[in-house]
PDB file of N, CA and C in Angstrom:
ATOM      1  N   VAL A  28    -128.102   4.633  22.239  1.00  0.00           N
ATOM      2  CA  VAL A  28    -126.902   4.502  23.029  1.00  0.00           C
ATOM      3  C   VAL A  28    -125.890   3.697  22.219  1.00  0.00           C
ATOM      4  N   LEU A  29    -124.658   4.162  22.182  1.00  0.00           N
ATOM      5  CA  LEU A  29    -123.568   3.445  21.512  1.00  0.00           C
ATOM      6  C   LEU A  29    -122.507   3.128  22.549  1.00  0.00           C
ATOM      7  N   LYS A  30    -122.127   1.851  22.614  1.00  0.00           N
ATOM      8  CA  LYS A  30    -121.044   1.410  23.492  1.00  0.00           C
ATOM      9  C   LYS A  30    -119.987   0.733  22.639  1.00  0.00           C
ATOM     10  N   ILE A  31    -118.724   1.026  22.920  1.00  0.00           N
ATOM     11  CA  ILE A  31    -117.608   0.361  22.256  1.00  0.00           C
ATOM     12  C   ILE A  31    -116.704  -0.162  23.351  1.00  0.00           C
ATOM     13  N   TYR A  32    -116.422  -1.475  23.300  1.00  0.00           N
ATOM     14  CA  TYR A  32    -115.619  -2.076  24.366  1.00  0.00           C
ATOM     15  C   TYR A  32    -114.906  -3.320  23.858  1.00  0.00           C
ATOM     16  N   GLN A  33    -113.885  -3.732  24.605  1.00  0.00           N
ATOM     17  CA  GLN A  33    -113.141  -4.944  24.284  1.00  0.00           C
ATOM     18  C   GLN A  33    -113.649  -6.079  25.161  1.00  0.00           C
ATOM     19  N   ASP A  34    -113.844  -7.235  24.533  1.00  0.00           N
ATOM     20  CA  ASP A  34    -114.257  -8.449  25.234  1.00  0.00           C
ATOM     21  C   ASP A  34    -113.342  -9.570  24.749  1.00  0.00           C
ATOM     22  N   ASN A  35    -112.354  -9.912  25.557  1.00  0.00           N
ATOM     23  CA  ASN A  35    -111.333 -10.886  25.176  1.00  0.00           C
ATOM     24  C   ASN A  35    -110.652 -10.454  23.883  1.00  0.00           C
ATOM     25  N   GLU A  36    -110.747 -11.258  22.847  1.00  0.00           N
ATOM     26  CA  GLU A  36    -110.046 -10.986  21.588  1.00  0.00           C
ATOM     27  C   GLU A  36    -110.897 -10.206  20.586  1.00  0.00           C
ATOM     28  N   PHE A  37    -111.997  -9.636  21.042  1.00  0.00           N
ATOM     29  CA  PHE A  37    -112.907  -8.935  20.136  1.00  0.00           C
ATOM     30  C   PHE A  37    -113.128  -7.502  20.584  1.00  0.00           C
ATOM     31  N   ILE A  38    -113.323  -6.628  19.602  1.00  0.00           N
ATOM     32  CA  ILE A  38    -113.804  -5.277  19.869  1.00  0.00           C
ATOM     33  C   ILE A  38    -115.296  -5.317  19.544  1.00  0.00           C
ATOM     34  N   LYS A  39    -116.108  -4.766  20.416  1.00  0.00           N
ATOM     35  CA  LYS A  39    -117.553  -4.843  20.233  1.00  0.00           C
ATOM     36  C   LYS A  39    -118.145  -3.450  20.113  1.00  0.00           C
ATOM     37  N   PHE A  40    -119.043  -3.327  19.153  1.00  0.00           N
ATOM     38  CA  PHE A  40    -119.798  -2.101  18.925  1.00  0.00           C
ATOM     39  C   PHE A  40    -121.252  -2.449  19.229  1.00  0.00           C
ATOM     40  N   GLU A  41    -121.803  -1.851  20.256  1.00  0.00           N
ATOM     41  CA  GLU A  41    -123.173  -2.178  20.670  1.00  0.00           C
ATOM     42  C   GLU A  41    -124.047  -0.937  20.551  1.00  0.00           C
ATOM     43  N   VAL A  42    -125.142  -1.074  19.835  1.00  0.00           N
ATOM     44  CA  VAL A  42    -126.133  -0.016  19.703  1.00  0.00           C
ATOM     45  C   VAL A  42    -127.388  -0.493  20.416  1.00  0.00           C
ATOM     46  N   ILE A  43    -127.933   0.371  21.286  1.00  0.00           N
ATOM     47  CA  ILE A  43    -129.141   0.027  22.047  1.00  0.00           C
ATOM     48  C   ILE A  43    -130.219   1.050  21.728  1.00  0.00           C
ATOM     49  N   ASN A  44    -131.362   0.560  21.264  1.00  0.00           N
ATOM     50  CA  ASN A  44    -132.533   1.403  21.047  1.00  0.00           C
ATOM     51  C   ASN A  44    -133.427   1.233  22.265  1.00  0.00           C
ATOM     52  N   LYS A  45    -133.489   2.247  23.110  1.00  0.00           N
ATOM     53  CA  LYS A  45    -134.235   2.150  24.366  1.00  0.00           C
ATOM     54  C   LYS A  45    -135.712   2.488  24.213  1.00  0.00           C
ATOM     55  N   LYS A  46    -136.142   2.765  22.995  1.00  0.00           N
ATOM     56  CA  LYS A  46    -137.529   3.158  22.786  1.00  0.00           C
ATOM     57  C   LYS A  46    -138.350   2.102  22.061  1.00  0.00           C
ATOM     58  N   ALA A  47    -137.780   0.917  21.866  1.00  0.00           N
ATOM     59  CA  ALA A  47    -138.516  -0.072  21.083  1.00  0.00           C
ATOM     60  C   ALA A  47    -138.010  -1.474  21.361  1.00  0.00           C
ATOM     61  N   SER A  48    -138.833  -2.430  21.011  1.00  0.00           N
ATOM     62  CA  SER A  48    -138.420  -3.824  20.933  1.00  0.00           C
ATOM     63  C   SER A  48    -139.024  -4.375  19.651  1.00  0.00           C
ATOM     64  N   LEU A  49    -138.476  -5.466  19.169  1.00  0.00           N
ATOM     65  CA  LEU A  49    -138.958  -6.065  17.926  1.00  0.00           C
ATOM     66  C   LEU A  49    -139.731  -7.337  18.222  1.00  0.00           C
ATOM     67  N   PRO A  50    -140.817  -7.575  17.504  1.00  0.00           N
ATOM     68  CA  PRO A  50    -141.536  -8.837  17.665  1.00  0.00           C
ATOM     69  C   PRO A  50    -140.655 -10.009  17.245  1.00  0.00           C
ATOM     70  N   ASP A  51    -140.861 -11.160  17.868  1.00  0.00           N
ATOM     71  CA  ASP A  51    -140.083 -12.357  17.526  1.00  0.00           C
ATOM     72  C   ASP A  51    -140.196 -12.696  16.041  1.00  0.00           C
ATOM     73  N   SER A  52    -141.364 -12.445  15.448  1.00  0.00           N
ATOM     74  CA  SER A  52    -141.552 -12.754  14.024  1.00  0.00           C
ATOM     75  C   SER A  52    -140.612 -11.928  13.147  1.00  0.00           C
ATOM     76  N   VAL A  53    -140.262 -10.726  13.585  1.00  0.00           N
ATOM     77  CA  VAL A  53    -139.316  -9.891  12.843  1.00  0.00           C
ATOM     78  C   VAL A  53    -137.882 -10.320  13.166  1.00  0.00           C
ATOM     79  N   LEU A  54    -137.584 -10.546  14.441  1.00  0.00           N
ATOM     80  CA  LEU A  54    -136.234 -10.957  14.847  1.00  0.00           C
ATOM     81  C   LEU A  54    -135.797 -12.241  14.156  1.00  0.00           C
ATOM     82  N   ASP A  55    -136.722 -13.186  14.036  1.00  0.00           N
ATOM     83  CA  ASP A  55    -136.398 -14.487  13.443  1.00  0.00           C
ATOM     84  C   ASP A  55    -135.962 -14.375  11.987  1.00  0.00           C
ATOM     85  N   LYS A  56    -136.402 -13.327  11.292  1.00  0.00           N
ATOM     86  CA  LYS A  56    -136.100 -13.193   9.867  1.00  0.00           C
ATOM     87  C   LYS A  56    -135.000 -12.186   9.572  1.00  0.00           C
ATOM     88  N   LEU A  57    -134.482 -11.506  10.597  1.00  0.00           N
ATOM     89  CA  LEU A  57    -133.432 -10.516  10.361  1.00  0.00           C
ATOM     90  C   LEU A  57    -132.207 -11.190   9.754  1.00  0.00           C
ATOM     91  N   GLY A  58    -131.679 -10.583   8.730  1.00  0.00           N
ATOM     92  CA  GLY A  58    -130.500 -11.118   8.063  1.00  0.00           C
ATOM     93  C   GLY A  58    -130.801 -12.034   6.902  1.00  0.00           C
ATOM     94  N   GLU A  59    -132.057 -12.410   6.725  1.00  0.00           N
ATOM     95  CA  GLU A  59    -132.411 -13.234   5.568  1.00  0.00           C
ATOM     96  C   GLU A  59    -132.415 -12.345   4.322  1.00  0.00           C
ATOM     97  N   PRO A  60    -131.857 -12.825   3.212  1.00  0.00           N
ATOM     98  CA  PRO A  60    -131.840 -11.996   2.007  1.00  0.00           C
ATOM     99  C   PRO A  60    -133.251 -11.739   1.489  1.00  0.00           C
ATOM    100  N   PHE A  61    -133.448 -10.534   0.988  1.00  0.00           N
ATOM    101  CA  PHE A  61    -134.696 -10.078   0.368  1.00  0.00           C
ATOM    102  C   PHE A  61    -135.858 -10.004   1.353  1.00  0.00           C
ATOM    103  N   ASN A  62    -135.565  -9.955   2.645  1.00  0.00           N
ATOM    104  CA  ASN A  62    -136.585  -9.780   3.665  1.00  0.00           C
ATOM    105  C   ASN A  62    -136.466  -8.353   4.191  1.00  0.00           C
ATOM    106  N   SER A  63    -137.536  -7.585   4.110  1.00  0.00           N
ATOM    107  CA  SER A  63    -137.492  -6.198   4.548  1.00  0.00           C
ATOM    108  C   SER A  63    -138.789  -5.831   5.247  1.00  0.00           C
ATOM    109  N   THR A  64    -138.688  -4.945   6.223  1.00  0.00           N
ATOM    110  CA  THR A  64    -139.877  -4.396   6.876  1.00  0.00           C
ATOM    111  C   THR A  64    -140.245  -3.062   6.248  1.00  0.00           C
ATOM    112  N   LYS A  65    -139.418  -2.573   5.309  1.00  0.00           N
ATOM    113  CA  LYS A  65    -139.662  -1.303   4.634  1.00  0.00           C
ATOM    114  C   LYS A  65    -140.404  -1.548   3.330  1.00  0.00           C
ATOM    115  N   GLU A  66    -141.291  -0.627   3.000  1.00  0.00           N
ATOM    116  CA  GLU A  66    -142.092  -0.771   1.788  1.00  0.00           C
ATOM    117  C   GLU A  66    -141.219  -0.871   0.530  1.00  0.00           C
ATOM    118  N   LEU A  67    -140.172  -0.069   0.455  1.00  0.00           N
ATOM    119  CA  LEU A  67    -139.304  -0.070  -0.728  1.00  0.00           C
ATOM    120  C   LEU A  67    -137.949  -0.695  -0.444  1.00  0.00           C
ATOM    121  N   GLY A  68    -137.838  -1.442   0.646  1.00  0.00           N
ATOM    122  CA  GLY A  68    -136.558  -2.053   1.006  1.00  0.00           C
ATOM    123  C   GLY A  68    -136.214  -3.242   0.133  1.00  0.00           C
ATOM    124  N   ALA A  69    -134.926  -3.383  -0.158  1.00  0.00           N
ATOM    125  CA  ALA A  69    -134.451  -4.514  -0.960  1.00  0.00           C
ATOM    126  C   ALA A  69    -134.204  -5.746  -0.089  1.00  0.00           C
ATOM    127  N   GLY A  70    -134.029  -5.532   1.217  1.00  0.00           N
ATOM    128  CA  GLY A  70    -133.797  -6.662   2.107  1.00  0.00           C
ATOM    129  C   GLY A  70    -132.379  -7.200   2.054  1.00  0.00           C
ATOM    130  N   LEU A  71    -131.433  -6.340   1.711  1.00  0.00           N
ATOM    131  CA  LEU A  71    -130.047  -6.803   1.628  1.00  0.00           C
ATOM    132  C   LEU A  71    -129.130  -6.137   2.649  1.00  0.00           C
ATOM    133  N   GLY A  72    -129.585  -5.099   3.326  1.00  0.00           N
ATOM    134  CA  GLY A  72    -128.749  -4.364   4.267  1.00  0.00           C
ATOM    135  C   GLY A  72    -128.232  -5.220   5.407  1.00  0.00           C
ATOM    136  N   LEU A  73    -129.122  -5.809   6.182  1.00  0.00           N
ATOM    137  CA  LEU A  73    -128.694  -6.641   7.310  1.00  0.00           C
ATOM    138  C   LEU A  73    -128.078  -7.949   6.839  1.00  0.00           C
ATOM    139  N   PHE A  74    -128.550  -8.473   5.708  1.00  0.00           N
ATOM    140  CA  PHE A  74    -127.932  -9.667   5.127  1.00  0.00           C
ATOM    141  C   PHE A  74    -126.448  -9.405   4.869  1.00  0.00           C
ATOM    142  N   ASN A  75    -126.143  -8.253   4.261  1.00  0.00           N
ATOM    143  CA  ASN A  75    -124.744  -7.904   3.992  1.00  0.00           C
ATOM    144  C   ASN A  75    -123.978  -7.657   5.277  1.00  0.00           C
ATOM    145  N   ALA A  76    -124.606  -7.047   6.263  1.00  0.00           N
ATOM    146  CA  ALA A  76    -123.937  -6.793   7.542  1.00  0.00           C
ATOM    147  C   ALA A  76    -123.578  -8.103   8.243  1.00  0.00           C
ATOM    148  N   PHE A  77    -124.522  -9.037   8.309  1.00  0.00           N
ATOM    149  CA  PHE A  77    -124.256 -10.333   8.941  1.00  0.00           C
ATOM    150  C   PHE A  77    -123.129 -11.067   8.219  1.00  0.00           C
ATOM    151  N   ASN A  78    -123.183 -11.104   6.884  1.00  0.00           N
ATOM    152  CA  ASN A  78    -122.170 -11.824   6.110  1.00  0.00           C
ATOM    153  C   ASN A  78    -120.810 -11.151   6.173  1.00  0.00           C
ATOM    154  N   SER A  79    -120.774  -9.826   6.174  1.00  0.00           N
ATOM    155  CA  SER A  79    -119.498  -9.111   6.292  1.00  0.00           C
ATOM    156  C   SER A  79    -118.825  -9.427   7.623  1.00  0.00           C
ATOM    157  N   ALA A  80    -119.605  -9.477   8.685  1.00  0.00           N
ATOM    158  CA  ALA A  80    -119.048  -9.812  10.004  1.00  0.00           C
ATOM    159  C   ALA A  80    -118.447 -11.219   9.980  1.00  0.00           C
ATOM    160  N   LEU A  81    -119.136 -12.167   9.355  1.00  0.00           N
ATOM    161  CA  LEU A  81    -118.632 -13.542   9.294  1.00  0.00           C
ATOM    162  C   LEU A  81    -117.351 -13.631   8.472  1.00  0.00           C
ATOM    163  N   VAL A  82    -117.288 -12.912   7.361  1.00  0.00           N
ATOM    164  CA  VAL A  82    -116.092 -12.923   6.517  1.00  0.00           C
ATOM    165  C   VAL A  82    -114.888 -12.401   7.301  1.00  0.00           C
ATOM    166  N   MET A  83    -115.123 -11.442   8.187  1.00  0.00           N
ATOM    167  CA  MET A  83    -114.035 -10.874   8.998  1.00  0.00           C
ATOM    168  C   MET A  83    -113.806 -11.669  10.283  1.00  0.00           C
ATOM    169  N   ARG A  84    -114.388 -12.870  10.353  1.00  0.00           N
ATOM    170  CA  ARG A  84    -114.273 -13.768  11.501  1.00  0.00           C
ATOM    171  C   ARG A  84    -114.871 -13.165  12.771  1.00  0.00           C
ATOM    172  N   GLY A  85    -115.941 -12.399  12.566  1.00  0.00           N
ATOM    173  CA  GLY A  85    -116.642 -11.775  13.682  1.00  0.00           C
ATOM    174  C   GLY A  85    -118.062 -12.290  13.791  1.00  0.00           C
ATOM    175  N   ASP A  86    -118.919 -11.476  14.387  1.00  0.00           N
ATOM    176  CA  ASP A  86    -120.305 -11.872  14.621  1.00  0.00           C
ATOM    177  C   ASP A  86    -121.161 -10.617  14.670  1.00  0.00           C
ATOM    178  N   PHE A  87    -122.421 -10.760  14.316  1.00  0.00           N
ATOM    179  CA  PHE A  87    -123.374  -9.658  14.380  1.00  0.00           C
ATOM    180  C   PHE A  87    -124.671 -10.224  14.927  1.00  0.00           C
ATOM    181  N   LYS A  88    -125.122  -9.693  16.048  1.00  0.00           N
ATOM    182  CA  LYS A  88    -126.337 -10.193  16.693  1.00  0.00           C
ATOM    183  C   LYS A  88    -127.294  -9.044  16.958  1.00  0.00           C
ATOM    184  N   ILE A  89    -128.581  -9.325  16.796  1.00  0.00           N
ATOM    185  CA  ILE A  89    -129.632  -8.375  17.146  1.00  0.00           C
ATOM    186  C   ILE A  89    -130.629  -9.125  18.015  1.00  0.00           C
ATOM    187  N   PHE A  90    -130.968  -8.522  19.163  1.00  0.00           N
ATOM    188  CA  PHE A  90    -131.876  -9.194  20.094  1.00  0.00           C
ATOM    189  C   PHE A  90    -132.565  -8.172  20.980  1.00  0.00           C
ATOM    190  N   ASN A  91    -133.655  -8.604  21.602  1.00  0.00           N
ATOM    191  CA  ASN A  91    -134.365  -7.796  22.589  1.00  0.00           C
ATOM    192  C   ASN A  91    -133.862  -8.136  23.980  1.00  0.00           C
ATOM    193  N   GLN A  92    -133.754  -7.109  24.813  1.00  0.00           N
ATOM    194  CA  GLN A  92    -133.419  -7.323  26.218  1.00  0.00           C
ATOM    195  C   GLN A  92    -134.038  -6.170  27.010  1.00  0.00           C
ATOM    196  N   ASN A  93    -134.861  -6.503  27.986  1.00  0.00           N
ATOM    197  CA  ASN A  93    -135.525  -5.495  28.822  1.00  0.00           C
ATOM    198  C   ASN A  93    -136.282  -4.457  27.991  1.00  0.00           C
ATOM    199  N   ASN A  94    -137.020  -4.923  26.993  1.00  0.00           N
ATOM    200  CA  ASN A  94    -137.808  -4.066  26.095  1.00  0.00           C
ATOM    201  C   ASN A  94    -136.966  -3.079  25.291  1.00  0.00           C
ATOM    202  N   ASN A  95    -135.706  -3.381  25.088  1.00  0.00           N
ATOM    203  CA  ASN A  95    -134.808  -2.593  24.255  1.00  0.00           C
ATOM    204  C   ASN A  95    -134.242  -3.493  23.168  1.00  0.00           C
ATOM    205  N   VAL A  96    -133.955  -2.903  22.012  1.00  0.00           N
ATOM    206  CA  VAL A  96    -133.303  -3.653  20.936  1.00  0.00           C
ATOM    207  C   VAL A  96    -131.799  -3.420  21.032  1.00  0.00           C
ATOM    208  N   HIS A  97    -131.040  -4.499  21.028  1.00  0.00           N
ATOM    209  CA  HIS A  97    -129.577  -4.451  21.066  1.00  0.00           C
ATOM    210  C   HIS A  97    -129.038  -5.002  19.750  1.00  0.00           C
ATOM    211  N   ALA A  98    -128.076  -4.300  19.168  1.00  0.00           N
ATOM    212  CA  ALA A  98    -127.344  -4.790  18.000  1.00  0.00           C
ATOM    213  C   ALA A  98    -125.868  -4.758  18.368  1.00  0.00           C
ATOM    214  N   ILE A  99    -125.211  -5.907  18.273  1.00  0.00           N
ATOM    215  CA  ILE A  99    -123.798  -5.995  18.655  1.00  0.00           C
ATOM    216  C   ILE A  99    -122.989  -6.555  17.495  1.00  0.00           C
ATOM    217  N   LEU A 100    -122.030  -5.756  17.038  1.00  0.00           N
ATOM    218  CA  LEU A 100    -121.071  -6.180  16.030  1.00  0.00           C
ATOM    219  C   LEU A 100    -119.774  -6.485  16.752  1.00  0.00           C
ATOM    220  N   SER A 101    -119.292  -7.715  16.621  1.00  0.00           N
ATOM    221  CA  SER A 101    -118.032  -8.153  17.254  1.00  0.00           C
ATOM    222  C   SER A 101    -117.031  -8.455  16.157  1.00  0.00           C
ATOM    223  N   LEU A 102    -115.858  -7.826  16.251  1.00  0.00           N
ATOM    224  CA  LEU A 102    -114.795  -8.053  15.273  1.00  0.00           C
ATOM    225  C   LEU A 102    -113.512  -8.421  16.000  1.00  0.00           C
ATOM    226  N   PRO A 103    -112.754  -9.358  15.444  1.00  0.00           N
ATOM    227  CA  PRO A 103    -111.506  -9.761  16.102  1.00  0.00           C
ATOM    228  C   PRO A 103    -110.496  -8.608  16.094  1.00  0.00           C
ATOM    229  N   ILE A 104    -109.741  -8.513  17.179  1.00  0.00           N
ATOM    230  CA  ILE A 104    -108.736  -7.457  17.296  1.00  0.00           C
ATOM    231  C   ILE A 104    -107.515  -7.788  16.465  1.00  0.00           C
ATOM    232  N   ASN A 105    -107.081  -9.024  16.498  1.00  0.00           N
ATOM    233  CA  ASN A 105    -105.880  -9.438  15.774  1.00  0.00           C
ATOM    234  C   ASN A 105    -106.224  -9.997  14.411  1.00  0.00           C
ATOM    235  N   LYS A 106    -105.316  -9.757  13.455  1.00  0.00           N
ATOM    236  CA  LYS A 106    -105.493 -10.344  12.141  1.00  0.00           C
ATOM    237  C   LYS A 106    -105.343 -11.862  12.251  1.00  0.00           C
ATOM    238  N   PRO A 107    -106.134 -12.625  11.469  1.00  0.00           N
ATOM    239  CA  PRO A 107    -105.962 -14.092  11.496  1.00  0.00           C
ATOM    240  C   PRO A 107    -104.618 -14.484  10.906  1.00  0.00           C
ATOM    241  N   GLU A 108    -104.058 -15.557  11.419  1.00  0.00           N
ATOM    242  CA  GLU A 108    -102.787 -16.064  10.886  1.00  0.00           C
ATOM    243  C   GLU A 108    -103.031 -16.676   9.520  1.00  0.00           C
ATOM    244  N   GLU A 109    -102.113 -16.435   8.608  1.00  0.00           N
ATOM    245  CA  GLU A 109    -102.240 -16.998   7.269  1.00  0.00           C
ATOM    246  C   GLU A 109    -101.724 -18.425   7.266  1.00  0.00           C
ATOM    247  N   ALA A 110    -102.419 -19.285   6.545  1.00  0.00           N
ATOM    248  CA  ALA A 110    -102.030 -20.696   6.484  1.00  0.00           C
ATOM    249  C   ALA A 110    -100.961 -20.922   5.450  1.00  0.00           C
TER     250      ALA A 110
END
């Protein structure tokens, strides 16, 4: 399921996997560099996603809710003011 919606000053992209949940041991390490659950994974995909969101003054969260995995990317609607 993909949801796109506005929440205050942010546009949010939410992906819900209704067929799975992740163990806490996996959730706790998501976004750490060089950490992968794939045999040939480099462990940089989610690390780059989390950091890209922060650079754009947004947020990226992954969590379980009601036995579903939710991933929410939040990005600001307005450009930041230049100093």
